[in-house]
Protein backbone atom coordinates (compact mmCIF):
# COMPACT_ATOMS: atom_id res chain seq x y z
CA UNK A 1 0.00 0.00 0.00
CA UNK A 2 1.25 3.48 -0.78
CA UNK A 3 1.33 6.03 2.01
CA UNK A 4 -1.51 7.90 0.36
CA UNK A 5 -3.81 4.90 0.17
CA UNK A 6 -2.95 3.89 3.74
CA UNK A 7 -4.04 7.36 4.83
CA UNK A 8 -7.15 7.50 2.70
CA UNK A 9 -8.21 4.21 4.29
CA UNK A 10 -8.11 5.81 7.74
CA UNK A 11 -11.41 7.69 7.46
CA UNK A 12 -13.14 4.59 6.07
CA UNK A 13 -11.80 2.29 8.79
CA UNK A 14 -12.78 4.87 11.39
CA UNK A 15 -16.34 4.76 10.06
CA UNK A 16 -16.33 0.96 10.23
CA UNK A 17 -15.18 1.01 13.87
CA UNK A 18 -17.76 3.67 14.79
CA UNK A 19 -20.51 1.58 13.19
CA UNK A 20 -19.35 -1.56 15.00
CA UNK A 21 -19.46 0.31 18.30
CA UNK A 22 -22.97 1.57 17.54
CA UNK A 23 -24.08 -1.94 16.55
CA UNK A 24 -22.59 -3.45 19.72
CA UNK A 25 -24.29 -0.77 21.83
CA UNK A 26 -27.60 -1.60 20.20
CA UNK A 27 -27.12 -5.36 20.55
CA UNK A 28 -26.36 -4.86 24.25
CA UNK A 29 -29.43 -2.69 24.69
CA UNK A 30 -27.27 0.18 25.90
CA UNK A 31 -28.75 3.65 25.86
CA UNK A 32 -25.74 5.30 27.49
CA UNK A 33 -22.49 6.45 25.90
CA UNK A 34 -19.32 4.73 24.72
CA UNK A 35 -16.59 6.99 23.35
CA UNK A 36 -13.88 5.89 20.97
CA UNK A 37 -10.27 6.73 21.87
CA UNK A 38 -8.37 6.54 18.56
CA UNK A 39 -4.88 5.29 19.44
CA UNK A 40 -2.35 7.12 17.28
CA UNK A 41 0.94 5.86 18.76
CA UNK A 42 3.74 5.27 16.21
CA UNK A 43 1.81 7.12 13.47
CA UNK A 44 2.92 10.42 12.00
CA UNK A 45 0.76 13.53 11.90
CA UNK A 46 -0.09 13.04 8.19
CA UNK A 47 -1.44 9.58 8.97
CA UNK A 48 -3.52 10.85 11.91
CA UNK A 49 -4.94 13.95 10.22
CA UNK A 50 -7.64 12.12 8.15
CA UNK A 51 -9.18 10.82 11.39
CA UNK A 52 -9.23 14.34 12.84
CA UNK A 53 -10.65 15.75 9.61
CA UNK A 54 -13.37 13.09 9.80
CA UNK A 55 -14.31 14.46 13.22
CA UNK A 56 -12.50 12.14 15.63
CA UNK A 57 -11.68 14.18 18.73
CA UNK A 58 -10.52 11.75 21.43
CA UNK A 59 -7.08 10.31 20.81
CA UNK A 60 -4.58 8.23 22.78
CA UNK A 61 -0.79 8.03 22.85
CA UNK A 62 1.52 5.76 24.83
CA UNK A 63 4.64 7.85 25.28
CA UNK A 64 5.04 11.40 26.51
CA UNK A 65 8.10 12.10 24.33
CA UNK A 66 6.42 10.86 21.17
CA UNK A 67 3.24 12.81 21.90
CA UNK A 68 5.25 15.95 22.60
CA UNK A 69 6.85 15.64 19.18
CA UNK A 70 3.63 15.59 17.18
CA UNK A 71 0.61 16.74 19.17
CA UNK A 72 1.29 20.43 19.88
CA UNK A 73 1.12 21.07 16.12
CA UNK A 74 -2.00 18.92 15.64
CA UNK A 75 -3.67 20.46 18.68
CA UNK A 76 -3.07 23.92 17.19
CA UNK A 77 -4.97 22.74 14.11
CA UNK A 78 -7.67 20.88 16.06
CA UNK A 79 -7.88 22.69 19.43
CA UNK A 80 -10.80 20.65 20.76
CA UNK A 81 -8.87 17.37 20.62
CA UNK A 82 -8.86 15.46 23.93
CA UNK A 83 -5.57 13.65 24.39
CA UNK A 84 -5.30 10.54 26.59
CA UNK A 85 -2.05 9.07 27.89
CA UNK A 86 -2.28 5.26 27.81
CA UNK A 87 1.27 4.15 28.56
CA UNK A 88 3.21 4.10 31.82
CA UNK A 89 4.29 7.49 33.16
CA UNK A 90 7.52 8.24 35.00
CA UNK A 91 7.57 10.96 37.64
CA UNK A 92 10.21 12.98 35.77
CA UNK A 93 7.83 13.24 32.78
CA UNK A 94 4.83 14.37 34.85
CA UNK A 95 5.33 18.04 33.99
CA UNK A 96 5.36 17.36 30.24
CA UNK A 97 2.43 14.96 30.57
CA UNK A 98 0.30 17.49 32.44
CA UNK A 99 1.06 20.19 29.88
CA UNK A 100 -0.11 18.00 27.00
CA UNK A 101 -2.62 15.38 28.14
CA UNK A 102 -6.24 15.89 29.18
CA UNK A 103 -6.67 12.42 30.65
CA UNK A 104 -3.98 10.13 32.10
CA UNK A 105 -5.32 6.56 31.96
CA UNK A 106 -2.30 4.77 33.42
CA UNK A 107 -2.14 5.79 37.09
CA UNK A 108 -1.20 2.61 38.96
CA UNK A 109 0.64 3.83 42.06
CA UNK A 110 0.39 6.67 44.52
CA UNK A 111 3.80 8.08 43.66
CA UNK A 112 2.84 8.88 40.07
CA UNK A 113 -0.48 10.37 41.20
CA UNK A 114 1.46 12.65 43.54
CA UNK A 115 3.73 13.75 40.69
CA UNK A 116 0.69 14.48 38.49
CA UNK A 117 -1.07 16.43 41.26
CA UNK A 118 2.07 18.47 41.97
CA UNK A 119 2.74 19.22 38.29
CA UNK A 120 -0.94 20.01 37.74
CA UNK A 121 -1.01 22.51 40.60
CA UNK A 122 2.13 24.21 39.31
CA UNK A 123 0.71 24.39 35.79
CA UNK A 124 -2.81 25.39 36.83
CA UNK A 125 -4.04 22.56 34.61
CA UNK A 126 -5.17 19.32 36.20
CA UNK A 127 -5.70 16.32 33.94
CA UNK A 128 -8.41 13.80 34.74
CA UNK A 129 -7.09 10.37 35.62
CA UNK A 130 -7.98 6.72 35.43
CA UNK A 131 -6.57 4.00 37.65
CA UNK A 132 -5.07 1.13 35.65
CA UNK A 133 -5.91 -2.29 37.06
CA UNK A 134 -3.90 -5.44 36.31
CA UNK A 135 -7.15 -7.30 35.86
CA UNK A 136 -5.54 -10.64 34.93
CA UNK A 137 -2.97 -10.50 37.76
CA UNK A 138 -0.13 -10.86 35.23
CA UNK A 139 3.35 -10.52 36.75
CA UNK A 140 4.80 -8.52 33.83
CA UNK A 141 1.86 -6.16 33.35
CA UNK A 142 1.36 -2.59 34.55
CA UNK A 143 -1.58 -1.80 36.79
CA UNK A 144 -2.52 -2.02 40.44
CA UNK A 145 -3.53 -5.47 41.71
CA UNK A 146 -7.34 -5.82 41.66
CA UNK A 147 -7.50 -6.22 45.45
CA UNK A 148 -5.60 -2.94 45.92
CA UNK A 149 -7.56 -0.88 43.37
CA UNK A 150 -10.19 0.55 45.73
CA UNK A 151 -7.57 1.77 48.20
CA UNK A 152 -5.52 3.37 45.42
CA UNK A 153 -8.59 5.15 44.02
CA UNK A 154 -9.21 6.61 47.50
CA UNK A 155 -5.61 7.79 47.83
CA UNK A 156 -5.57 9.33 44.35
CA UNK A 157 -8.84 11.16 45.07
CA UNK A 158 -7.40 12.41 48.35
CA UNK A 159 -4.62 14.08 46.35
CA UNK A 160 -7.29 16.19 44.66
CA UNK A 161 -7.27 14.33 41.36
CA UNK A 162 -10.52 13.66 39.50
CA UNK A 163 -10.63 9.87 39.03
CA UNK A 164 -13.12 9.12 36.26
CA UNK A 165 -12.59 5.44 35.45
CA UNK A 166 -10.72 2.18 35.82
CA UNK A 167 -8.62 1.12 32.82
CA UNK A 168 -7.39 -2.38 32.02
CA UNK A 169 -5.83 -4.58 29.35
CA UNK A 170 -6.85 -8.23 29.83
CA UNK A 171 -4.39 -11.10 29.22
CA UNK A 172 -3.84 -11.53 25.45
CA UNK A 173 -4.37 -15.28 25.42
CA UNK A 174 -7.60 -15.44 27.41
CA UNK A 175 -11.26 -14.72 26.72
CA UNK A 176 -11.48 -11.00 27.54
CA UNK A 177 -15.21 -11.03 28.44
CA UNK A 178 -14.89 -12.22 32.07
CA UNK A 179 -12.03 -9.75 32.63
CA UNK A 180 -14.11 -6.89 31.22
CA UNK A 181 -17.04 -7.99 33.38
CA UNK A 182 -14.81 -8.05 36.46
CA UNK A 183 -13.47 -4.56 35.73
CA UNK A 184 -16.98 -3.23 35.16
CA UNK A 185 -18.22 -4.71 38.44
CA UNK A 186 -15.27 -3.23 40.30
CA UNK A 187 -15.82 0.18 38.66
CA UNK A 188 -19.55 0.13 39.45
CA UNK A 189 -18.73 -0.53 43.09
CA UNK A 190 -16.49 2.55 43.15
CA UNK A 191 -18.84 4.83 41.20
CA UNK A 192 -16.46 4.87 38.25
CA UNK A 193 -16.64 4.21 34.51
CA UNK A 194 -14.36 1.89 32.50
CA UNK A 195 -11.80 2.16 29.71
CA UNK A 196 -11.45 -1.29 28.16
CA UNK A 197 -11.27 -2.98 24.76
CA UNK A 198 -8.79 -2.60 21.89
CA UNK A 199 -8.85 -3.47 18.15
CA UNK A 200 -9.27 -7.20 18.77
CA UNK A 201 -11.95 -7.07 21.44
CA UNK A 202 -13.65 -3.67 21.58
CA UNK A 203 -17.07 -5.07 20.62
CA UNK A 204 -16.84 -7.48 23.56
CA UNK A 205 -15.89 -4.54 25.79
CA UNK A 206 -18.91 -2.56 24.58
CA UNK A 207 -21.13 -5.54 25.38
CA UNK A 208 -19.63 -5.51 28.90
CA UNK A 209 -20.38 -1.82 29.41
CA UNK A 210 -17.18 0.01 28.40
CA UNK A 211 -17.44 3.81 28.66
CA UNK A 212 -14.32 4.20 26.50
CA UNK A 213 -12.76 1.77 24.02
CA UNK A 214 -9.18 2.33 22.81
CA UNK A 215 -8.71 1.34 19.18
CA UNK A 216 -5.51 1.80 17.16
CA UNK A 217 -4.60 -0.69 14.45
CA UNK A 218 -8.20 -1.27 13.29
CA UNK A 219 -8.25 2.40 12.30
CA UNK A 220 -4.67 3.31 11.41
CA UNK A 221 -3.31 -0.06 10.25
CA UNK A 222 -0.57 -2.31 11.58
CA UNK A 223 2.25 -0.86 13.67
CA UNK A 224 5.88 -1.95 13.53
CA UNK A 225 5.96 -4.79 16.15
CA UNK A 226 8.74 -3.31 18.30
CA UNK A 227 7.04 0.06 18.49
CA UNK A 228 3.73 -1.40 19.56
CA UNK A 229 4.13 -0.86 23.33
C1 LIG B 1 -1.72 0.26 21.74
C2 LIG B 1 -2.78 0.33 22.76
C3 LIG B 1 -4.13 0.29 22.39
C4 LIG B 1 -4.61 0.09 20.98
O1 LIG B 1 -4.23 -1.18 20.50
P1 LIG B 1 -4.80 -1.76 19.14
O2 LIG B 1 -4.73 -3.22 19.30
O3 LIG B 1 -3.93 -1.25 18.06
O4 LIG B 1 -6.19 -1.28 18.98
C5 LIG B 1 -5.07 0.41 23.41
N1 LIG B 1 -4.71 0.57 24.71
C6 LIG B 1 -3.42 0.63 25.08
C7 LIG B 1 -3.09 0.79 26.52
C8 LIG B 1 -2.42 0.49 24.12
O5 LIG B 1 -1.14 0.50 24.53
mmCIF file of C-alpha atoms and ligand atoms in Angstrom:
data_model
loop_
_atom_site.group_PDB
_atom_site.id
_atom_site.type_symbol
_atom_site.label_atom_id
_atom_site.label_comp_id
_atom_site.label_asym_id
_atom_site.label_seq_id
_atom_site.Cartn_x
_atom_site.Cartn_y
_atom_site.Cartn_z
ATOM 1 C CA UNK A 1 0.000 0.000 0.000
ATOM 2 C CA UNK A 2 1.250 3.478 -0.777
ATOM 3 C CA UNK A 3 1.334 6.033 2.008
ATOM 4 C CA UNK A 4 -1.506 7.900 0.363
ATOM 5 C CA UNK A 5 -3.809 4.901 0.169
ATOM 6 C CA UNK A 6 -2.954 3.887 3.740
ATOM 7 C CA UNK A 7 -4.038 7.363 4.833
ATOM 8 C CA UNK A 8 -7.153 7.499 2.700
ATOM 9 C CA UNK A 9 -8.211 4.211 4.285
ATOM 10 C CA UNK A 10 -8.114 5.806 7.736
ATOM 11 C CA UNK A 11 -11.412 7.687 7.462
ATOM 12 C CA UNK A 12 -13.137 4.591 6.066
ATOM 13 C CA UNK A 13 -11.804 2.293 8.786
ATOM 14 C CA UNK A 14 -12.776 4.871 11.395
ATOM 15 C CA UNK A 15 -16.340 4.756 10.062
ATOM 16 C CA UNK A 16 -16.334 0.960 10.232
ATOM 17 C CA UNK A 17 -15.182 1.015 13.868
ATOM 18 C CA UNK A 18 -17.759 3.673 14.794
ATOM 19 C CA UNK A 19 -20.505 1.579 13.187
ATOM 20 C CA UNK A 20 -19.346 -1.555 14.996
ATOM 21 C CA UNK A 21 -19.457 0.309 18.305
ATOM 22 C CA UNK A 22 -22.972 1.574 17.538
ATOM 23 C CA UNK A 23 -24.081 -1.943 16.549
ATOM 24 C CA UNK A 24 -22.588 -3.454 19.716
ATOM 25 C CA UNK A 25 -24.292 -0.768 21.827
ATOM 26 C CA UNK A 26 -27.603 -1.599 20.205
ATOM 27 C CA UNK A 27 -27.123 -5.360 20.553
ATOM 28 C CA UNK A 28 -26.355 -4.861 24.252
ATOM 29 C CA UNK A 29 -29.433 -2.686 24.688
ATOM 30 C CA UNK A 30 -27.271 0.177 25.900
ATOM 31 C CA UNK A 31 -28.747 3.648 25.857
ATOM 32 C CA UNK A 32 -25.736 5.305 27.491
ATOM 33 C CA UNK A 33 -22.486 6.454 25.905
ATOM 34 C CA UNK A 34 -19.321 4.735 24.718
ATOM 35 C CA UNK A 35 -16.589 6.985 23.354
ATOM 36 C CA UNK A 36 -13.875 5.891 20.975
ATOM 37 C CA UNK A 37 -10.271 6.732 21.872
ATOM 38 C CA UNK A 38 -8.368 6.541 18.561
ATOM 39 C CA UNK A 39 -4.883 5.287 19.436
ATOM 40 C CA UNK A 40 -2.349 7.121 17.278
ATOM 41 C CA UNK A 41 0.941 5.863 18.761
ATOM 42 C CA UNK A 42 3.742 5.274 16.211
ATOM 43 C CA UNK A 43 1.813 7.122 13.473
ATOM 44 C CA UNK A 44 2.924 10.419 12.001
ATOM 45 C CA UNK A 45 0.763 13.534 11.899
ATOM 46 C CA UNK A 46 -0.086 13.035 8.189
ATOM 47 C CA UNK A 47 -1.437 9.576 8.968
ATOM 48 C CA UNK A 48 -3.517 10.854 11.908
ATOM 49 C CA UNK A 49 -4.941 13.954 10.215
ATOM 50 C CA UNK A 50 -7.636 12.125 8.147
ATOM 51 C CA UNK A 51 -9.184 10.821 11.387
ATOM 52 C CA UNK A 52 -9.235 14.341 12.844
ATOM 53 C CA UNK A 53 -10.654 15.752 9.609
ATOM 54 C CA UNK A 54 -13.370 13.089 9.802
ATOM 55 C CA UNK A 55 -14.314 14.463 13.221
ATOM 56 C CA UNK A 56 -12.505 12.136 15.630
ATOM 57 C CA UNK A 57 -11.681 14.182 18.726
ATOM 58 C CA UNK A 58 -10.525 11.745 21.426
ATOM 59 C CA UNK A 59 -7.075 10.307 20.813
ATOM 60 C CA UNK A 60 -4.580 8.227 22.782
ATOM 61 C CA UNK A 61 -0.794 8.027 22.846
ATOM 62 C CA UNK A 62 1.523 5.762 24.830
ATOM 63 C CA UNK A 63 4.636 7.850 25.281
ATOM 64 C CA UNK A 64 5.044 11.404 26.505
ATOM 65 C CA UNK A 65 8.099 12.097 24.325
ATOM 66 C CA UNK A 66 6.418 10.864 21.172
ATOM 67 C CA UNK A 67 3.236 12.806 21.897
ATOM 68 C CA UNK A 68 5.252 15.947 22.598
ATOM 69 C CA UNK A 69 6.849 15.643 19.176
ATOM 70 C CA UNK A 70 3.626 15.588 17.176
ATOM 71 C CA UNK A 71 0.607 16.745 19.168
ATOM 72 C CA UNK A 72 1.293 20.431 19.880
ATOM 73 C CA UNK A 73 1.116 21.073 16.125
ATOM 74 C CA UNK A 74 -1.995 18.916 15.638
ATOM 75 C CA UNK A 75 -3.672 20.464 18.681
ATOM 76 C CA UNK A 76 -3.074 23.915 17.189
ATOM 77 C CA UNK A 77 -4.972 22.741 14.114
ATOM 78 C CA UNK A 78 -7.667 20.884 16.058
ATOM 79 C CA UNK A 79 -7.877 22.691 19.432
ATOM 80 C CA UNK A 80 -10.796 20.654 20.757
ATOM 81 C CA UNK A 81 -8.874 17.365 20.622
ATOM 82 C CA UNK A 82 -8.864 15.460 23.932
ATOM 83 C CA UNK A 83 -5.573 13.654 24.392
ATOM 84 C CA UNK A 84 -5.296 10.536 26.589
ATOM 85 C CA UNK A 85 -2.046 9.066 27.893
ATOM 86 C CA UNK A 86 -2.283 5.263 27.810
ATOM 87 C CA UNK A 87 1.267 4.149 28.562
ATOM 88 C CA UNK A 88 3.215 4.098 31.824
ATOM 89 C CA UNK A 89 4.291 7.493 33.156
ATOM 90 C CA UNK A 90 7.521 8.239 35.001
ATOM 91 C CA UNK A 91 7.571 10.963 37.641
ATOM 92 C CA UNK A 92 10.207 12.984 35.773
ATOM 93 C CA UNK A 93 7.831 13.242 32.778
ATOM 94 C CA UNK A 94 4.834 14.372 34.845
ATOM 95 C CA UNK A 95 5.328 18.037 33.993
ATOM 96 C CA UNK A 96 5.357 17.363 30.240
ATOM 97 C CA UNK A 97 2.434 14.959 30.567
ATOM 98 C CA UNK A 98 0.301 17.490 32.444
ATOM 99 C CA UNK A 99 1.060 20.186 29.876
ATOM 100 C CA UNK A 100 -0.114 17.997 26.997
ATOM 101 C CA UNK A 101 -2.625 15.384 28.143
ATOM 102 C CA UNK A 102 -6.237 15.889 29.180
ATOM 103 C CA UNK A 103 -6.670 12.417 30.651
ATOM 104 C CA UNK A 104 -3.977 10.132 32.100
ATOM 105 C CA UNK A 105 -5.318 6.559 31.959
ATOM 106 C CA UNK A 106 -2.305 4.774 33.416
ATOM 107 C CA UNK A 107 -2.144 5.789 37.088
ATOM 108 C CA UNK A 108 -1.198 2.614 38.957
ATOM 109 C CA UNK A 109 0.636 3.831 42.056
ATOM 110 C CA UNK A 110 0.394 6.672 44.522
ATOM 111 C CA UNK A 111 3.799 8.084 43.660
ATOM 112 C CA UNK A 112 2.844 8.884 40.068
ATOM 113 C CA UNK A 113 -0.477 10.368 41.196
ATOM 114 C CA UNK A 114 1.463 12.655 43.545
ATOM 115 C CA UNK A 115 3.730 13.749 40.695
ATOM 116 C CA UNK A 116 0.688 14.477 38.487
ATOM 117 C CA UNK A 117 -1.067 16.432 41.255
ATOM 118 C CA UNK A 118 2.068 18.475 41.965
ATOM 119 C CA UNK A 119 2.738 19.221 38.288
ATOM 120 C CA UNK A 120 -0.944 20.012 37.744
ATOM 121 C CA UNK A 121 -1.005 22.513 40.602
ATOM 122 C CA UNK A 122 2.135 24.206 39.310
ATOM 123 C CA UNK A 123 0.713 24.389 35.794
ATOM 124 C CA UNK A 124 -2.813 25.387 36.829
ATOM 125 C CA UNK A 125 -4.042 22.560 34.605
ATOM 126 C CA UNK A 126 -5.172 19.318 36.199
ATOM 127 C CA UNK A 127 -5.704 16.317 33.936
ATOM 128 C CA UNK A 128 -8.412 13.801 34.743
ATOM 129 C CA UNK A 129 -7.085 10.371 35.616
ATOM 130 C CA UNK A 130 -7.983 6.715 35.435
ATOM 131 C CA UNK A 131 -6.571 3.997 37.646
ATOM 132 C CA UNK A 132 -5.070 1.133 35.651
ATOM 133 C CA UNK A 133 -5.907 -2.294 37.060
ATOM 134 C CA UNK A 134 -3.898 -5.439 36.314
ATOM 135 C CA UNK A 135 -7.153 -7.299 35.864
ATOM 136 C CA UNK A 136 -5.545 -10.636 34.928
ATOM 137 C CA UNK A 137 -2.966 -10.500 37.757
ATOM 138 C CA UNK A 138 -0.128 -10.862 35.231
ATOM 139 C CA UNK A 139 3.348 -10.522 36.749
ATOM 140 C CA UNK A 140 4.798 -8.517 33.830
ATOM 141 C CA UNK A 141 1.864 -6.165 33.348
ATOM 142 C CA UNK A 142 1.357 -2.594 34.552
ATOM 143 C CA UNK A 143 -1.582 -1.804 36.787
ATOM 144 C CA UNK A 144 -2.517 -2.024 40.439
ATOM 145 C CA UNK A 145 -3.529 -5.474 41.709
ATOM 146 C CA UNK A 146 -7.337 -5.823 41.663
ATOM 147 C CA UNK A 147 -7.495 -6.218 45.447
ATOM 148 C CA UNK A 148 -5.596 -2.936 45.917
ATOM 149 C CA UNK A 149 -7.556 -0.885 43.370
ATOM 150 C CA UNK A 150 -10.192 0.550 45.734
ATOM 151 C CA UNK A 151 -7.571 1.773 48.198
ATOM 152 C CA UNK A 152 -5.517 3.371 45.421
ATOM 153 C CA UNK A 153 -8.594 5.149 44.018
ATOM 154 C CA UNK A 154 -9.209 6.609 47.497
ATOM 155 C CA UNK A 155 -5.611 7.795 47.833
ATOM 156 C CA UNK A 156 -5.572 9.329 44.350
ATOM 157 C CA UNK A 157 -8.843 11.161 45.071
ATOM 158 C CA UNK A 158 -7.396 12.410 48.353
ATOM 159 C CA UNK A 159 -4.617 14.083 46.349
ATOM 160 C CA UNK A 160 -7.286 16.193 44.655
ATOM 161 C CA UNK A 161 -7.269 14.333 41.357
ATOM 162 C CA UNK A 162 -10.516 13.657 39.505
ATOM 163 C CA UNK A 163 -10.631 9.868 39.030
ATOM 164 C CA UNK A 164 -13.121 9.122 36.259
ATOM 165 C CA UNK A 165 -12.592 5.441 35.448
ATOM 166 C CA UNK A 166 -10.719 2.185 35.816
ATOM 167 C CA UNK A 167 -8.623 1.118 32.824
ATOM 168 C CA UNK A 168 -7.388 -2.383 32.018
ATOM 169 C CA UNK A 169 -5.828 -4.577 29.351
ATOM 170 C CA UNK A 170 -6.850 -8.232 29.828
ATOM 171 C CA UNK A 171 -4.394 -11.102 29.217
ATOM 172 C CA UNK A 172 -3.839 -11.528 25.446
ATOM 173 C CA UNK A 173 -4.370 -15.277 25.416
ATOM 174 C CA UNK A 174 -7.604 -15.440 27.410
ATOM 175 C CA UNK A 175 -11.261 -14.724 26.720
ATOM 176 C CA UNK A 176 -11.482 -11.004 27.541
ATOM 177 C CA UNK A 177 -15.214 -11.030 28.435
ATOM 178 C CA UNK A 178 -14.888 -12.221 32.070
ATOM 179 C CA UNK A 179 -12.028 -9.748 32.634
ATOM 180 C CA UNK A 180 -14.115 -6.895 31.221
ATOM 181 C CA UNK A 181 -17.043 -7.990 33.377
ATOM 182 C CA UNK A 182 -14.805 -8.047 36.462
ATOM 183 C CA UNK A 183 -13.468 -4.556 35.729
ATOM 184 C CA UNK A 184 -16.984 -3.233 35.157
ATOM 185 C CA UNK A 185 -18.222 -4.712 38.438
ATOM 186 C CA UNK A 186 -15.271 -3.235 40.299
ATOM 187 C CA UNK A 187 -15.816 0.175 38.659
ATOM 188 C CA UNK A 188 -19.548 0.127 39.452
ATOM 189 C CA UNK A 189 -18.725 -0.529 43.094
ATOM 190 C CA UNK A 190 -16.491 2.549 43.149
ATOM 191 C CA UNK A 191 -18.839 4.829 41.200
ATOM 192 C CA UNK A 192 -16.457 4.866 38.245
ATOM 193 C CA UNK A 193 -16.644 4.210 34.507
ATOM 194 C CA UNK A 194 -14.361 1.886 32.500
ATOM 195 C CA UNK A 195 -11.796 2.164 29.706
ATOM 196 C CA UNK A 196 -11.449 -1.288 28.157
ATOM 197 C CA UNK A 197 -11.274 -2.976 24.764
ATOM 198 C CA UNK A 198 -8.787 -2.604 21.889
ATOM 199 C CA UNK A 199 -8.855 -3.474 18.153
ATOM 200 C CA UNK A 200 -9.271 -7.205 18.773
ATOM 201 C CA UNK A 201 -11.954 -7.067 21.436
ATOM 202 C CA UNK A 202 -13.647 -3.673 21.580
ATOM 203 C CA UNK A 203 -17.072 -5.071 20.624
ATOM 204 C CA UNK A 204 -16.845 -7.476 23.561
ATOM 205 C CA UNK A 205 -15.895 -4.539 25.794
ATOM 206 C CA UNK A 206 -18.908 -2.559 24.576
ATOM 207 C CA UNK A 207 -21.127 -5.539 25.380
ATOM 208 C CA UNK A 208 -19.631 -5.511 28.899
ATOM 209 C CA UNK A 209 -20.380 -1.818 29.409
ATOM 210 C CA UNK A 210 -17.180 0.011 28.398
ATOM 211 C CA UNK A 211 -17.436 3.806 28.663
ATOM 212 C CA UNK A 212 -14.315 4.199 26.497
ATOM 213 C CA UNK A 213 -12.764 1.767 24.019
ATOM 214 C CA UNK A 214 -9.184 2.327 22.809
ATOM 215 C CA UNK A 215 -8.712 1.344 19.177
ATOM 216 C CA UNK A 216 -5.514 1.799 17.161
ATOM 217 C CA UNK A 217 -4.604 -0.689 14.453
ATOM 218 C CA UNK A 218 -8.198 -1.272 13.292
ATOM 219 C CA UNK A 219 -8.250 2.403 12.302
ATOM 220 C CA UNK A 220 -4.669 3.308 11.411
ATOM 221 C CA UNK A 221 -3.307 -0.059 10.247
ATOM 222 C CA UNK A 222 -0.567 -2.313 11.582
ATOM 223 C CA UNK A 223 2.251 -0.863 13.672
ATOM 224 C CA UNK A 224 5.880 -1.948 13.527
ATOM 225 C CA UNK A 225 5.956 -4.788 16.145
ATOM 226 C CA UNK A 226 8.736 -3.306 18.296
ATOM 227 C CA UNK A 227 7.038 0.058 18.487
ATOM 228 C CA UNK A 228 3.732 -1.402 19.564
ATOM 229 C CA UNK A 229 4.131 -0.861 23.331
HETATM 230 C C1 LIG B 1 -1.717 0.264 21.736
HETATM 231 C C2 LIG B 1 -2.778 0.330 22.762
HETATM 232 C C3 LIG B 1 -4.131 0.287 22.390
HETATM 233 C C4 LIG B 1 -4.610 0.091 20.978
HETATM 234 O O1 LIG B 1 -4.229 -1.175 20.502
HETATM 235 P P1 LIG B 1 -4.804 -1.765 19.136
HETATM 236 O O2 LIG B 1 -4.731 -3.218 19.305
HETATM 237 O O3 LIG B 1 -3.932 -1.250 18.063
HETATM 238 O O4 LIG B 1 -6.195 -1.283 18.983
HETATM 239 C C5 LIG B 1 -5.070 0.415 23.409
HETATM 240 N N1 LIG B 1 -4.706 0.571 24.705
HETATM 241 C C6 LIG B 1 -3.424 0.627 25.081
HETATM 242 C C7 LIG B 1 -3.089 0.794 26.518
HETATM 243 C C8 LIG B 1 -2.425 0.488 24.124
HETATM 244 O O5 LIG B 1 -1.136 0.496 24.526
#
